[in-house]
Amino acid sequence: MKKYNFGAGPSILPQQVIKATVEACTDFDGLGLSLMEISHRTKNFQAVIDEAVALVKELLNVPEGYSVLFLGGGASTQFCYVPFNLMEKKAAYLNTGVWAKKALKEAKLFGEAVEVASSADANYSYIPKGYDIPTDADYFHITTNNTIYGTELHTDIDSPVPVVADMSSDIFSRVIDVKKYALIYGGAQKNLSMAGVTFVIVRNDILGKVSRPLPTMIDYRTHIDKGSMFNTPPVVPIYTCLQTLRWIKENGGVPAMEKLARERARLLYDEIDRNPFFRGTVTDKADRSYMNICFVMADDKQELETEFLEFATSRGMHGIKGHRSVGGFRASTYNAMPVEGVEALVATMQEFERLHS
Ligand SMILES: *Cc1c(COP(=O)(O)O)cnc(C)c1O
């Protein structure tokens, strides 16, 4: 039976990416040595990181004046990097979920971190609108896709202050206008690579403005100066990143990824809305994520939750259990998820409906 991985992260990767990584771990570049055991200073690995940086710039149309970094620590470490490097007195945060709230908590250690709006009162089932961004903030922090709650900002926002975005779970899934952001970061393990590497795209001229001393490793400029090679970078996850970036390019780039993301999401949301056994959890349909599709049993079918989970799992639908803070189900439909995977899930939901009608 074919298995489809709907897990939220670490998550599905294209088969050719996994295969290329496995091969490089046995014999990297025909050197007769494993990628795991060679120096990151070899010219062979330098070529990997150079091509990965170049492909990020090409695929996202990154303008001049920005740097692309591959760091360790995960997106969670960026929650403190960002205020450390950018916040002199005040920063503004949009609270759209658990990750946004964690980012805000870190910023409070560094100064006045204001929550401009929050959807916590409705268990983050929508994205707040109509808020004011304080013009004296050093930056405005957003989470473009809320992995746990299944809400997503589908457009680049206009802001009077520099925008910092956590794009852990939707990077490369929609066309973005990078110049509308001062800094973009994310853990790679959702839509790009295995766990262990964090991507950062930063506009160089926003750095160096804070008065506090910065520890060497926390200062983005250290990593810009050394091309992400100040210390040993996570070589295997970066290699996997490169393979995914090549795969995105071969498959039509980000516009093609966006088209497929919309198609997968439409298929699944249509079924959630049609099937009387299920209900979507996001209250404002315009905010529905194309990457993490959250749904629960209909109100009069709650007792069937465990049964559906087991039923779906037995049909090869892996990782659809919802996050404990939402319950129900979450189908993560990242770039590598084929449309057939979503069709198989839809067929499973229909079969479950027939079984119980
Ligand atoms: C997964 C996730 C994180 C946390 O990433 P780590 O790399 O595990 O620290 C942060 N933000 C968002 C939006 C995520 O989906």
mmCIF file of C-alpha atoms and ligand atoms in Angstrom:
data_model
loop_
_atom_site.group_PDB
_atom_site.id
_atom_site.type_symbol
_atom_site.label_atom_id
_atom_site.label_comp_id
_atom_site.label_asym_id
_atom_site.label_seq_id
_atom_site.Cartn_x
_atom_site.Cartn_y
_atom_site.Cartn_z
ATOM 1 C CA MET A 1 0.000 0.000 0.000
ATOM 2 C CA LYS A 2 1.232 3.454 -0.881
ATOM 3 C CA LYS A 3 1.805 5.662 2.167
ATOM 4 C CA TYR A 4 1.308 9.407 2.101
ATOM 5 C CA ASN A 5 3.043 11.503 4.749
ATOM 6 C CA PHE A 6 0.753 14.291 5.950
ATOM 7 C CA GLY A 7 2.923 14.991 9.020
ATOM 8 C CA ALA A 8 3.393 18.642 9.995
ATOM 9 C CA GLY A 9 7.140 18.540 10.513
ATOM 10 C CA PRO A 10 9.590 17.011 10.013
ATOM 11 C CA SER A 11 7.642 16.228 6.934
ATOM 12 C CA ILE A 12 7.418 14.902 3.422
ATOM 13 C CA LEU A 13 10.337 15.393 1.026
ATOM 14 C CA PRO A 14 10.502 14.559 -2.679
ATOM 15 C CA GLN A 15 11.746 10.983 -3.220
ATOM 16 C CA GLN A 16 14.578 12.163 -5.489
ATOM 17 C CA VAL A 17 15.780 14.486 -2.705
ATOM 18 C CA ILE A 18 15.908 11.661 -0.183
ATOM 19 C CA LYS A 19 17.665 9.427 -2.684
ATOM 20 C CA ALA A 20 20.296 12.031 -3.567
ATOM 21 C CA THR A 21 20.990 12.665 0.127
ATOM 22 C CA VAL A 22 21.361 8.965 0.865
ATOM 23 C CA GLU A 23 23.780 8.611 -2.052
ATOM 24 C CA ALA A 24 25.874 11.583 -0.907
ATOM 25 C CA CYS A 25 26.016 10.105 2.584
ATOM 26 C CA THR A 26 27.626 7.024 1.070
ATOM 27 C CA ASP A 27 29.757 8.657 -1.599
ATOM 28 C CA PHE A 28 29.779 12.424 -1.893
ATOM 29 C CA ASP A 29 30.624 13.861 -5.295
ATOM 30 C CA GLY A 30 32.500 10.685 -6.285
ATOM 31 C CA LEU A 31 35.110 11.380 -3.595
ATOM 32 C CA GLY A 32 34.703 7.912 -2.131
ATOM 33 C CA LEU A 33 33.914 9.625 1.203
ATOM 34 C CA SER A 34 30.648 10.330 2.968
ATOM 35 C CA LEU A 35 29.149 13.811 3.077
ATOM 36 C CA MET A 36 29.067 13.217 6.846
ATOM 37 C CA GLU A 37 32.817 12.870 7.177
ATOM 38 C CA ILE A 38 34.279 15.484 4.865
ATOM 39 C CA SER A 39 35.360 18.954 5.945
ATOM 40 C CA HIS A 40 32.887 21.753 5.371
ATOM 41 C CA ARG A 41 35.905 23.674 4.069
ATOM 42 C CA THR A 42 36.376 21.398 1.052
ATOM 43 C CA LYS A 43 35.666 22.993 -2.306
ATOM 44 C CA ASN A 44 33.057 20.302 -2.934
ATOM 45 C CA PHE A 45 30.975 21.420 0.034
ATOM 46 C CA GLN A 46 31.589 25.100 -0.705
ATOM 47 C CA ALA A 47 29.992 24.444 -4.087
ATOM 48 C CA VAL A 48 26.922 22.990 -2.314
ATOM 49 C CA ILE A 49 26.341 26.002 -0.104
ATOM 50 C CA ASP A 50 27.075 28.453 -2.934
ATOM 51 C CA GLU A 51 24.520 26.805 -5.206
ATOM 52 C CA ALA A 52 21.946 26.627 -2.400
ATOM 53 C CA VAL A 53 22.312 30.360 -1.703
ATOM 54 C CA ALA A 54 22.140 31.148 -5.430
ATOM 55 C CA LEU A 55 18.994 29.035 -5.870
ATOM 56 C CA VAL A 56 17.213 30.659 -2.907
ATOM 57 C CA LYS A 57 17.969 34.031 -4.492
ATOM 58 C CA GLU A 58 16.853 32.910 -7.925
ATOM 59 C CA LEU A 59 13.676 31.093 -6.885
ATOM 60 C CA LEU A 60 12.462 33.863 -4.577
ATOM 61 C CA ASN A 61 13.735 36.707 -6.730
ATOM 62 C CA VAL A 62 15.746 38.091 -3.810
ATOM 63 C CA PRO A 63 16.833 41.674 -4.618
ATOM 64 C CA GLU A 64 20.351 43.083 -4.230
ATOM 65 C CA GLY A 65 21.310 43.991 -0.674
ATOM 66 C CA TYR A 66 19.986 40.840 0.981
ATOM 67 C CA SER A 67 21.963 37.917 2.407
ATOM 68 C CA VAL A 68 20.900 34.278 2.557
ATOM 69 C CA LEU A 69 22.122 32.301 5.561
ATOM 70 C CA PHE A 70 21.972 28.678 6.659
ATOM 71 C CA LEU A 71 22.261 28.449 10.437
ATOM 72 C CA GLY A 72 21.646 25.967 13.238
ATOM 73 C CA GLY A 73 19.227 26.298 16.138
ATOM 74 C CA GLY A 74 15.864 26.055 14.399
ATOM 75 C CA ALA A 75 13.244 28.754 13.976
ATOM 76 C CA SER A 76 12.882 28.874 17.765
ATOM 77 C CA THR A 77 16.396 30.278 18.155
ATOM 78 C CA GLN A 78 15.516 32.995 15.638
ATOM 79 C CA PHE A 79 12.808 34.120 18.094
ATOM 80 C CA CYS A 80 15.685 35.554 20.155
ATOM 81 C CA TYR A 81 18.098 36.400 17.282
ATOM 82 C CA VAL A 82 15.542 38.802 15.843
ATOM 83 C CA PRO A 83 15.062 41.121 18.855
ATOM 84 C CA PHE A 84 18.744 40.763 19.807
ATOM 85 C CA ASN A 85 19.780 42.150 16.417
ATOM 86 C CA LEU A 86 16.916 44.470 15.522
ATOM 87 C CA MET A 87 15.138 45.798 18.598
ATOM 88 C CA GLU A 88 16.441 48.939 20.183
ATOM 89 C CA LYS A 89 13.383 49.921 22.239
ATOM 90 C CA LYS A 90 10.167 48.643 20.778
ATOM 91 C CA ALA A 91 8.852 45.922 18.470
ATOM 92 C CA ALA A 92 5.375 44.938 17.328
ATOM 93 C CA TYR A 93 4.050 41.380 17.063
ATOM 94 C CA LEU A 94 0.942 39.865 15.495
ATOM 95 C CA ASN A 95 -0.198 36.995 17.703
ATOM 96 C CA THR A 96 -1.652 34.365 15.384
ATOM 97 C CA GLY A 97 -0.698 31.153 17.141
ATOM 98 C CA VAL A 98 1.633 29.236 19.400
ATOM 99 C CA TRP A 99 4.759 30.061 17.387
ATOM 100 C CA ALA A 100 3.908 33.756 17.160
ATOM 101 C CA LYS A 101 3.315 33.825 20.913
ATOM 102 C CA LYS A 102 6.658 32.155 21.574
ATOM 103 C CA ALA A 103 8.398 34.727 19.377
ATOM 104 C CA LEU A 104 6.669 37.533 21.300
ATOM 105 C CA LYS A 105 7.729 36.039 24.641
ATOM 106 C CA GLU A 106 11.411 36.163 23.625
ATOM 107 C CA ALA A 107 11.126 39.745 22.386
ATOM 108 C CA LYS A 108 9.844 40.828 25.802
ATOM 109 C CA LEU A 109 13.298 40.049 27.198
ATOM 110 C CA PHE A 110 14.784 42.833 25.081
ATOM 111 C CA GLY A 111 12.418 45.774 25.398
ATOM 112 C CA GLU A 112 8.854 46.834 24.817
ATOM 113 C CA ALA A 113 7.272 44.108 22.714
ATOM 114 C CA VAL A 114 3.691 44.987 21.867
ATOM 115 C CA GLU A 115 1.040 42.585 20.669
ATOM 116 C CA VAL A 116 -0.819 44.607 18.033
ATOM 117 C CA ALA A 117 -3.617 42.069 17.708
ATOM 118 C CA SER A 118 -4.376 38.498 18.695
ATOM 119 C CA SER A 119 -6.822 35.768 17.773
ATOM 120 C CA ALA A 120 -6.089 33.798 20.954
ATOM 121 C CA ASP A 121 -9.668 34.470 22.168
ATOM 122 C CA ALA A 122 -10.992 32.199 19.383
ATOM 123 C CA ASN A 123 -8.250 29.552 19.624
ATOM 124 C CA TYR A 124 -6.423 31.247 16.726
ATOM 125 C CA SER A 125 -9.088 30.217 14.222
ATOM 126 C CA TYR A 126 -8.648 33.384 12.131
ATOM 127 C CA ILE A 127 -6.043 36.033 11.381
ATOM 128 C CA PRO A 128 -6.736 39.417 13.003
ATOM 129 C CA LYS A 129 -7.387 42.284 10.610
ATOM 130 C CA GLY A 130 -7.726 46.044 10.883
ATOM 131 C CA TYR A 131 -4.993 46.528 13.500
ATOM 132 C CA ASP A 132 -2.556 49.432 13.694
ATOM 133 C CA ILE A 133 1.167 48.897 13.525
ATOM 134 C CA PRO A 134 2.961 51.404 15.785
ATOM 135 C CA THR A 135 5.167 53.586 13.602
ATOM 136 C CA ASP A 136 7.811 53.864 16.317
ATOM 137 C CA ALA A 137 8.413 50.098 16.403
ATOM 138 C CA ASP A 138 11.781 48.869 15.143
ATOM 139 C CA TYR A 139 10.029 46.069 13.279
ATOM 140 C CA PHE A 140 6.732 44.210 12.915
ATOM 141 C CA HIS A 141 6.845 40.441 13.355
ATOM 142 C CA ILE A 142 4.396 38.090 11.633
ATOM 143 C CA THR A 143 4.034 34.337 11.220
ATOM 144 C CA THR A 144 2.892 33.873 7.630
ATOM 145 C CA ASN A 145 1.578 30.336 8.107
ATOM 146 C CA ASN A 146 0.308 29.070 11.435
ATOM 147 C CA THR A 147 1.287 25.420 11.221
ATOM 148 C CA ILE A 148 -0.746 24.330 14.236
ATOM 149 C CA TYR A 149 -4.004 26.218 13.588
ATOM 150 C CA GLY A 150 -4.085 26.074 9.788
ATOM 151 C CA THR A 151 -4.336 29.796 9.063
ATOM 152 C CA GLU A 152 -2.188 31.621 6.545
ATOM 153 C CA LEU A 153 -1.525 35.140 5.308
ATOM 154 C CA HIS A 154 -1.827 34.742 1.545
ATOM 155 C CA THR A 155 -0.507 38.182 0.642
ATOM 156 C CA ASP A 156 2.491 40.282 1.601
ATOM 157 C CA ILE A 157 1.359 42.956 4.027
ATOM 158 C CA ASP A 158 2.065 46.665 3.852
ATOM 159 C CA SER A 159 3.709 48.025 6.967
ATOM 160 C CA PRO A 160 5.125 51.403 7.981
ATOM 161 C CA VAL A 161 8.019 49.621 9.743
ATOM 162 C CA PRO A 162 10.285 46.763 8.578
ATOM 163 C CA VAL A 163 8.524 43.392 8.450
ATOM 164 C CA VAL A 164 10.089 40.271 9.955
ATOM 165 C CA ALA A 165 8.409 37.021 8.984
ATOM 166 C CA ASP A 166 8.573 33.486 10.321
ATOM 167 C CA MET A 167 7.963 31.495 7.114
ATOM 168 C CA SER A 168 8.889 28.094 8.513
ATOM 169 C CA SER A 169 5.942 26.291 7.007
ATOM 170 C CA ASP A 170 5.102 28.155 3.807
ATOM 171 C CA ILE A 171 8.415 29.281 2.319
ATOM 172 C CA PHE A 172 8.612 28.384 -1.401
ATOM 173 C CA SER A 173 4.887 27.596 -1.530
ATOM 174 C CA ARG A 174 3.746 30.977 -2.784
ATOM 175 C CA VAL A 175 5.275 33.825 -4.728
ATOM 176 C CA ILE A 176 6.411 36.529 -2.310
ATOM 177 C CA ASP A 177 7.781 40.001 -2.828
ATOM 178 C CA VAL A 178 10.969 39.765 -0.781
ATOM 179 C CA LYS A 179 11.533 43.513 -0.801
ATOM 180 C CA LYS A 180 8.471 43.883 1.427
ATOM 181 C CA TYR A 181 10.377 42.036 4.156
ATOM 182 C CA ALA A 182 13.412 43.071 6.153
ATOM 183 C CA LEU A 183 14.004 39.553 7.384
ATOM 184 C CA ILE A 184 12.531 36.136 6.629
ATOM 185 C CA TYR A 185 13.452 33.042 8.617
ATOM 186 C CA GLY A 186 12.316 29.504 9.248
ATOM 187 C CA GLY A 187 13.210 25.982 10.204
ATOM 188 C CA ALA A 188 13.834 23.990 7.030
ATOM 189 C CA GLN A 189 12.095 20.816 8.200
ATOM 190 C CA LYS A 190 8.634 21.764 6.934
ATOM 191 C CA ASN A 191 9.000 22.579 3.271
ATOM 192 C CA LEU A 192 12.687 22.446 2.434
ATOM 193 C CA SER A 193 14.866 19.874 4.139
ATOM 194 C CA MET A 194 15.331 17.573 7.092
ATOM 195 C CA ALA A 195 15.604 19.061 10.593
ATOM 196 C CA GLY A 196 18.849 20.774 11.552
ATOM 197 C CA VAL A 197 19.129 23.832 9.359
ATOM 198 C CA THR A 198 17.470 27.239 9.600
ATOM 199 C CA PHE A 199 17.226 29.623 6.673
ATOM 200 C CA VAL A 200 17.489 33.393 7.056
ATOM 201 C CA ILE A 201 17.048 36.001 4.333
ATOM 202 C CA VAL A 202 18.044 39.389 5.692
ATOM 203 C CA ARG A 203 18.320 42.877 4.276
ATOM 204 C CA ASN A 204 21.835 43.915 5.205
ATOM 205 C CA ASP A 205 21.061 47.547 5.954
ATOM 206 C CA ILE A 206 18.760 46.814 8.896
ATOM 207 C CA LEU A 207 21.668 45.338 10.846
ATOM 208 C CA GLY A 208 24.118 47.147 13.111
ATOM 209 C CA LYS A 209 21.588 49.606 14.507
ATOM 210 C CA VAL A 210 21.147 48.352 18.057
ATOM 211 C CA SER A 211 23.322 49.625 20.882
ATOM 212 C CA ARG A 212 23.575 46.407 22.908
ATOM 213 C CA PRO A 213 26.660 44.220 22.507
ATOM 214 C CA LEU A 214 25.927 41.153 20.410
ATOM 215 C CA PRO A 215 27.480 37.747 21.137
ATOM 216 C CA THR A 216 29.474 36.692 18.070
ATOM 217 C CA MET A 217 27.280 33.721 17.187
ATOM 218 C CA ILE A 218 24.046 35.711 17.590
ATOM 219 C CA ASP A 219 25.193 38.579 15.376
ATOM 220 C CA TYR A 220 23.849 38.017 11.847
ATOM 221 C CA ARG A 221 26.818 39.986 10.484
ATOM 222 C CA THR A 222 29.201 37.237 11.653
ATOM 223 C CA HIS A 223 27.419 34.755 9.440
ATOM 224 C CA ILE A 224 27.064 37.148 6.529
ATOM 225 C CA ASP A 225 30.810 37.878 6.636
ATOM 226 C CA LYS A 226 31.680 34.180 6.690
ATOM 227 C CA GLY A 227 29.030 32.931 4.248
ATOM 228 C CA SER A 228 27.364 30.769 6.941
ATOM 229 C CA MET A 229 30.758 29.148 7.599
ATOM 230 C CA PHE A 230 31.859 30.939 10.769
ATOM 231 C CA ASN A 231 31.494 27.616 12.516
ATOM 232 C CA THR A 232 30.632 24.178 11.188
ATOM 233 C CA PRO A 233 27.264 24.410 9.446
ATOM 234 C CA PRO A 234 24.821 21.478 9.356
ATOM 235 C CA VAL A 235 26.241 19.999 6.159
ATOM 236 C CA VAL A 236 23.820 17.143 5.512
ATOM 237 C CA PRO A 237 20.623 19.216 5.990
ATOM 238 C CA ILE A 238 22.114 21.935 3.754
ATOM 239 C CA TYR A 239 22.823 19.333 1.091
ATOM 240 C CA THR A 240 19.204 18.160 1.341
ATOM 241 C CA CYS A 241 18.086 21.794 1.026
ATOM 242 C CA LEU A 242 20.045 22.103 -2.185
ATOM 243 C CA GLN A 243 18.394 18.992 -3.595
ATOM 244 C CA THR A 244 14.928 20.371 -2.756
ATOM 245 C CA LEU A 245 15.769 23.726 -4.312
ATOM 246 C CA ARG A 246 16.892 21.963 -7.514
ATOM 247 C CA TRP A 247 13.659 19.950 -7.450
ATOM 248 C CA ILE A 248 11.571 23.137 -7.100
ATOM 249 C CA LYS A 249 13.421 24.682 -10.036
ATOM 250 C CA GLU A 250 13.035 21.585 -12.227
ATOM 251 C CA ASN A 251 9.331 21.565 -11.444
ATOM 252 C CA GLY A 252 8.573 25.101 -12.537
ATOM 253 C CA GLY A 253 9.754 27.175 -9.589
ATOM 254 C CA VAL A 254 7.659 28.866 -6.921
ATOM 255 C CA PRO A 255 4.762 29.855 -9.241
ATOM 256 C CA ALA A 256 4.264 26.161 -10.065
ATOM 257 C CA MET A 257 4.490 25.242 -6.353
ATOM 258 C CA GLU A 258 1.828 27.848 -5.596
ATOM 259 C CA LYS A 259 -0.488 26.523 -8.287
ATOM 260 C CA LEU A 260 -0.200 22.981 -6.936
ATOM 261 C CA ALA A 261 -0.634 24.177 -3.343
ATOM 262 C CA ARG A 262 -3.888 25.877 -4.299
ATOM 263 C CA GLU A 263 -5.076 22.807 -6.175
ATOM 264 C CA ARG A 264 -4.361 20.448 -3.267
ATOM 265 C CA ALA A 265 -5.998 22.814 -0.781
ATOM 266 C CA ARG A 266 -9.087 23.303 -2.960
ATOM 267 C CA LEU A 267 -9.572 19.542 -3.329
ATOM 268 C CA LEU A 268 -9.394 18.923 0.397
ATOM 269 C CA TYR A 269 -11.347 21.982 1.610
ATOM 270 C CA ASP A 270 -14.107 21.220 -0.917
ATOM 271 C CA GLU A 271 -14.430 17.749 0.561
ATOM 272 C CA ILE A 272 -14.345 19.053 4.164
ATOM 273 C CA ASP A 273 -17.144 21.503 3.295
ATOM 274 C CA ARG A 274 -19.211 18.912 1.418
ATOM 275 C CA ASN A 275 -18.810 15.852 3.642
ATOM 276 C CA PRO A 276 -21.363 15.930 6.514
ATOM 277 C CA PHE A 277 -18.945 13.972 8.719
ATOM 278 C CA PHE A 278 -16.338 16.745 8.880
ATOM 279 C CA ARG A 279 -16.003 20.439 9.612
ATOM 280 C CA GLY A 280 -13.124 22.875 8.979
ATOM 281 C CA THR A 281 -11.769 24.696 12.041
ATOM 282 C CA VAL A 282 -10.745 28.022 10.480
ATOM 283 C CA THR A 283 -13.651 30.457 10.853
ATOM 284 C CA ASP A 284 -12.657 32.919 8.145
ATOM 285 C CA LYS A 285 -12.310 30.874 4.947
ATOM 286 C CA ALA A 286 -10.036 33.489 3.393
ATOM 287 C CA ASP A 287 -7.484 32.671 6.109
ATOM 288 C CA ARG A 288 -7.389 28.942 5.403
ATOM 289 C CA SER A 289 -3.869 27.624 5.025
ATOM 290 C CA TYR A 290 -2.760 25.906 1.822
ATOM 291 C CA MET A 291 -0.099 24.029 3.783
ATOM 292 C CA ASN A 292 -1.766 22.736 6.956
ATOM 293 C CA ILE A 293 -5.401 21.818 6.539
ATOM 294 C CA CYS A 294 -7.182 21.448 9.875
ATOM 295 C CA PHE A 295 -10.551 19.777 10.313
ATOM 296 C CA VAL A 296 -12.548 17.966 12.962
ATOM 297 C CA MET A 297 -15.485 15.552 13.048
ATOM 298 C CA ALA A 298 -18.849 17.296 12.609
ATOM 299 C CA ASP A 299 -20.483 18.217 15.921
ATOM 300 C CA ASP A 300 -22.872 15.231 15.834
ATOM 301 C CA LYS A 301 -20.115 12.789 14.786
ATOM 302 C CA GLN A 302 -17.517 13.500 17.497
ATOM 303 C CA GLU A 303 -17.548 9.909 18.764
ATOM 304 C CA LEU A 304 -16.113 8.732 15.418
ATOM 305 C CA GLU A 305 -12.827 10.631 15.729
ATOM 306 C CA THR A 306 -10.595 7.745 16.799
ATOM 307 C CA GLU A 307 -12.287 5.454 14.323
ATOM 308 C CA PHE A 308 -11.621 7.796 11.406
ATOM 309 C CA LEU A 309 -8.011 8.248 12.441
ATOM 310 C CA GLU A 310 -7.502 4.470 12.494
ATOM 311 C CA PHE A 311 -9.428 4.068 9.240
ATOM 312 C CA ALA A 312 -7.317 6.699 7.468
ATOM 313 C CA THR A 313 -4.084 5.300 8.882
ATOM 314 C CA SER A 314 -5.015 1.813 7.676
ATOM 315 C CA ARG A 315 -5.355 3.291 4.184
ATOM 316 C CA GLY A 316 -1.861 4.757 4.211
ATOM 317 C CA MET A 317 -2.696 8.299 5.386
ATOM 318 C CA HIS A 318 0.178 8.931 7.767
ATOM 319 C CA GLY A 319 0.389 11.783 10.278
ATOM 320 C CA ILE A 320 -3.083 13.312 10.049
ATOM 321 C CA LYS A 321 -3.746 13.508 13.774
ATOM 322 C CA GLY A 322 -4.363 17.145 14.674
ATOM 323 C CA HIS A 323 -2.185 19.069 17.115
ATOM 324 C CA ARG A 324 -3.478 18.628 20.676
ATOM 325 C CA SER A 325 -4.425 22.318 20.895
ATOM 326 C CA VAL A 326 -6.891 22.005 17.991
ATOM 327 C CA GLY A 327 -7.747 18.298 18.095
ATOM 328 C CA GLY A 328 -9.243 16.411 15.172
ATOM 329 C CA PHE A 329 -7.088 16.193 12.098
ATOM 330 C CA ARG A 330 -4.433 18.134 10.269
ATOM 331 C CA ALA A 331 -3.334 17.210 6.772
ATOM 332 C CA SER A 332 -0.094 18.976 5.941
ATOM 333 C CA THR A 333 0.117 19.441 2.204
ATOM 334 C CA TYR A 334 3.611 20.785 1.692
ATOM 335 C CA ASN A 335 5.260 21.180 -1.706
ATOM 336 C CA ALA A 336 6.349 17.546 -1.931
ATOM 337 C CA MET A 337 2.820 16.175 -1.402
ATOM 338 C CA PRO A 338 1.549 14.933 -4.767
ATOM 339 C CA VAL A 339 -2.023 15.834 -5.743
ATOM 340 C CA GLU A 340 -2.713 12.051 -5.768
ATOM 341 C CA GLY A 341 -2.000 12.017 -2.026
ATOM 342 C CA VAL A 342 -4.763 14.522 -1.398
ATOM 343 C CA GLU A 343 -7.061 12.652 -3.785
ATOM 344 C CA ALA A 344 -6.390 9.488 -1.787
ATOM 345 C CA LEU A 345 -7.286 11.294 1.450
ATOM 346 C CA VAL A 346 -10.477 12.672 -0.095
ATOM 347 C CA ALA A 347 -11.413 9.158 -1.288
ATOM 348 C CA THR A 348 -10.781 7.878 2.251
ATOM 349 C CA MET A 349 -13.123 10.514 3.702
ATOM 350 C CA GLN A 350 -15.790 9.590 1.162
ATOM 351 C CA GLU A 351 -15.405 5.912 1.901
ATOM 352 C CA PHE A 352 -15.783 6.622 5.619
ATOM 353 C CA GLU A 353 -18.949 8.586 4.932
ATOM 354 C CA ARG A 354 -20.442 5.689 2.882
ATOM 355 C CA LEU A 355 -19.526 3.189 5.589
ATOM 356 C CA HIS A 356 -21.492 5.140 8.191
ATOM 357 C CA SER A 357 -24.462 6.386 6.170
HETATM 358 C C1 LIG B 1 7.798 24.400 13.348
HETATM 359 C C2 LIG B 1 7.708 25.859 13.484
HETATM 360 C C3 LIG B 1 8.573 26.586 14.319
HETATM 361 C C4 LIG B 1 9.609 25.920 15.181
HETATM 362 O O1 LIG B 1 10.649 25.456 14.412
HETATM 363 P P1 LIG B 1 11.945 24.791 15.048
HETATM 364 O O2 LIG B 1 12.881 24.741 13.902
HETATM 365 O O3 LIG B 1 11.534 23.451 15.570
HETATM 366 O O4 LIG B 1 12.423 25.671 16.156
HETATM 367 C C5 LIG B 1 8.452 27.945 14.341
HETATM 368 N N1 LIG B 1 7.532 28.587 13.604
HETATM 369 C C6 LIG B 1 6.682 27.928 12.798
HETATM 370 C C7 LIG B 1 5.679 28.689 11.985
HETATM 371 C C8 LIG B 1 6.746 26.551 12.705
HETATM 372 O O5 LIG B 1 5.897 25.880 11.908
#
